[in-house]
């Protein structure tokens, strides 16, 4: 390269924003041997795209299970959700499988991650209290007064961050199967993330108390008890929703 060409090359680099030299001595990269990784080896077939379709795997797995134990084992063995690596254990469900009411929360928090059961922390205690006022409990063996509880995500997100759309998408087939196996009369979508997963909608203030339908079941969106702990004045609406649920159950 002659002087003028080198000058033009330097000016071009400056125009592109290169304003500092990284190495002490110049390196002529044209004279370096080509690195093997950059060379396409014509004798090999093109690399196979090895990205796994996590949703297809969960769908096929979920469809193959026939009972709750099988579903729990399949979810426990599912390796495509990163949340699993940061969580202590799978949080599958609590309550009575014969329940007519199935509550679907968002994801385990710290207490749930430690105990392996959904809604066992402060929000869970409030949830139990709320439903006890209309005669429903996760301990009740009678189907009419029983509750069954699970979450959209079975592993605790780090620092309790919001569920990510890809995490929800890959766990949704398991949730659908869970609902099919429990076959409740009514689903409760607890909070925004549950509404997003079940109804494809957010805006719990607008959605709450309005009966909707998902997975072939009536769905009642409700304020999440964690929100009620922070916003006690919203308990009035939560009480109205509980009465709506009670009325529907006694129809
Ligand atoms: N919040 C949820 O949505 N689920 C739990 O299990 C606990 C807290």
Short mmCIF file of N, CA, C and O and ligand atoms in Angstrom, two decimals, residues 91 104-109 112 117-121 123-124 149-151 153 190 224-226, ligand 1:
data_model
loop_
_atom_site.label_atom_id
_atom_site.label_comp_id
_atom_site.label_asym_id
_atom_site.label_seq_id
_atom_site.Cartn_x
_atom_site.Cartn_y
_atom_site.Cartn_z
N UNK A 91 -42.06 -25.99 42.16
CA UNK A 91 -43.26 -25.73 42.99
C UNK A 91 -44.45 -26.13 42.13
O UNK A 91 -44.80 -25.42 41.19
N UNK A 104 -54.80 -19.92 39.84
CA UNK A 104 -53.53 -19.89 39.09
C UNK A 104 -52.80 -18.58 39.38
O UNK A 104 -53.25 -17.50 38.98
N UNK A 105 -51.73 -18.71 40.13
CA UNK A 105 -50.91 -17.54 40.46
C UNK A 105 -49.83 -17.33 39.42
O UNK A 105 -49.85 -17.91 38.33
N UNK A 106 -48.86 -16.52 39.81
CA UNK A 106 -47.85 -16.10 38.85
C UNK A 106 -46.62 -17.02 38.88
O UNK A 106 -46.36 -17.78 37.95
N UNK A 107 -45.89 -16.98 39.99
CA UNK A 107 -44.66 -17.77 40.11
C UNK A 107 -44.30 -17.83 41.59
O UNK A 107 -44.69 -16.96 42.36
N UNK A 108 -43.55 -18.84 41.98
CA UNK A 108 -43.15 -18.94 43.39
C UNK A 108 -42.26 -17.77 43.80
O UNK A 108 -41.52 -17.23 42.99
N UNK A 109 -42.37 -17.40 45.06
CA UNK A 109 -41.44 -16.45 45.65
C UNK A 109 -40.46 -17.22 46.55
O UNK A 109 -40.34 -18.45 46.43
N UNK A 112 -42.09 -19.98 48.84
CA UNK A 112 -42.59 -21.11 48.04
C UNK A 112 -41.42 -21.94 47.51
O UNK A 112 -41.48 -23.18 47.49
N UNK A 117 -44.18 -25.39 47.82
CA UNK A 117 -45.65 -25.27 47.66
C UNK A 117 -46.01 -23.84 47.29
O UNK A 117 -45.36 -22.90 47.77
N UNK A 118 -47.07 -23.69 46.46
CA UNK A 118 -47.44 -22.33 46.07
C UNK A 118 -48.15 -21.58 47.19
O UNK A 118 -48.81 -22.19 48.04
N UNK A 119 -48.00 -20.27 47.18
CA UNK A 119 -48.72 -19.38 48.10
C UNK A 119 -48.62 -19.81 49.56
O UNK A 119 -49.62 -20.07 50.22
N UNK A 120 -47.40 -19.86 50.04
CA UNK A 120 -47.22 -20.18 51.47
C UNK A 120 -46.60 -18.99 52.24
O UNK A 120 -46.45 -19.06 53.45
N UNK A 121 -46.23 -17.93 51.53
CA UNK A 121 -45.68 -16.75 52.20
C UNK A 121 -46.80 -15.82 52.66
O UNK A 121 -47.95 -16.26 52.83
N UNK A 123 -48.39 -13.42 51.10
CA UNK A 123 -49.49 -13.31 50.13
C UNK A 123 -50.37 -14.56 50.21
O UNK A 123 -51.59 -14.48 50.12
N UNK A 124 -49.74 -15.70 50.41
CA UNK A 124 -50.49 -16.95 50.51
C UNK A 124 -51.38 -16.99 51.75
O UNK A 124 -52.50 -17.51 51.71
N UNK A 149 -54.39 -25.16 43.95
CA UNK A 149 -53.59 -23.96 43.67
C UNK A 149 -52.31 -24.33 42.90
O UNK A 149 -51.59 -25.26 43.28
N UNK A 150 -52.06 -23.55 41.83
CA UNK A 150 -50.78 -23.71 41.13
C UNK A 150 -50.36 -22.34 40.60
O UNK A 150 -50.99 -21.32 40.90
N UNK A 151 -49.28 -22.31 39.84
CA UNK A 151 -48.77 -21.07 39.27
C UNK A 151 -48.51 -21.23 37.78
O UNK A 151 -48.35 -22.36 37.30
N UNK A 153 -45.71 -20.26 36.38
CA UNK A 153 -44.33 -20.76 36.36
C UNK A 153 -44.05 -21.57 37.62
O UNK A 153 -44.39 -21.14 38.72
N UNK A 190 -55.00 -15.13 39.16
CA UNK A 190 -54.53 -14.24 40.22
C UNK A 190 -53.51 -13.24 39.69
O UNK A 190 -52.34 -13.58 39.51
N UNK A 224 -54.09 -9.77 42.75
CA UNK A 224 -53.16 -10.68 43.43
C UNK A 224 -53.07 -10.30 44.91
O UNK A 224 -53.04 -9.10 45.24
N UNK A 225 -53.05 -11.28 45.82
CA UNK A 225 -52.98 -10.91 47.25
C UNK A 225 -51.73 -10.10 47.61
O UNK A 225 -51.78 -9.31 48.56
N UNK A 226 -50.63 -10.27 46.85
CA UNK A 226 -49.44 -9.45 47.12
C UNK A 226 -49.76 -7.98 46.84
O UNK A 226 -49.30 -7.08 47.55
N1 LIG B 1 -47.21 -15.30 44.28
C1 LIG B 1 -47.66 -16.13 43.32
O1 LIG B 1 -48.18 -15.69 42.31
N2 LIG B 1 -47.53 -17.43 43.53
C2 LIG B 1 -47.00 -17.95 44.63
O2 LIG B 1 -46.92 -19.16 44.73
C3 LIG B 1 -46.55 -17.06 45.61
C4 LIG B 1 -46.65 -15.75 45.42
#
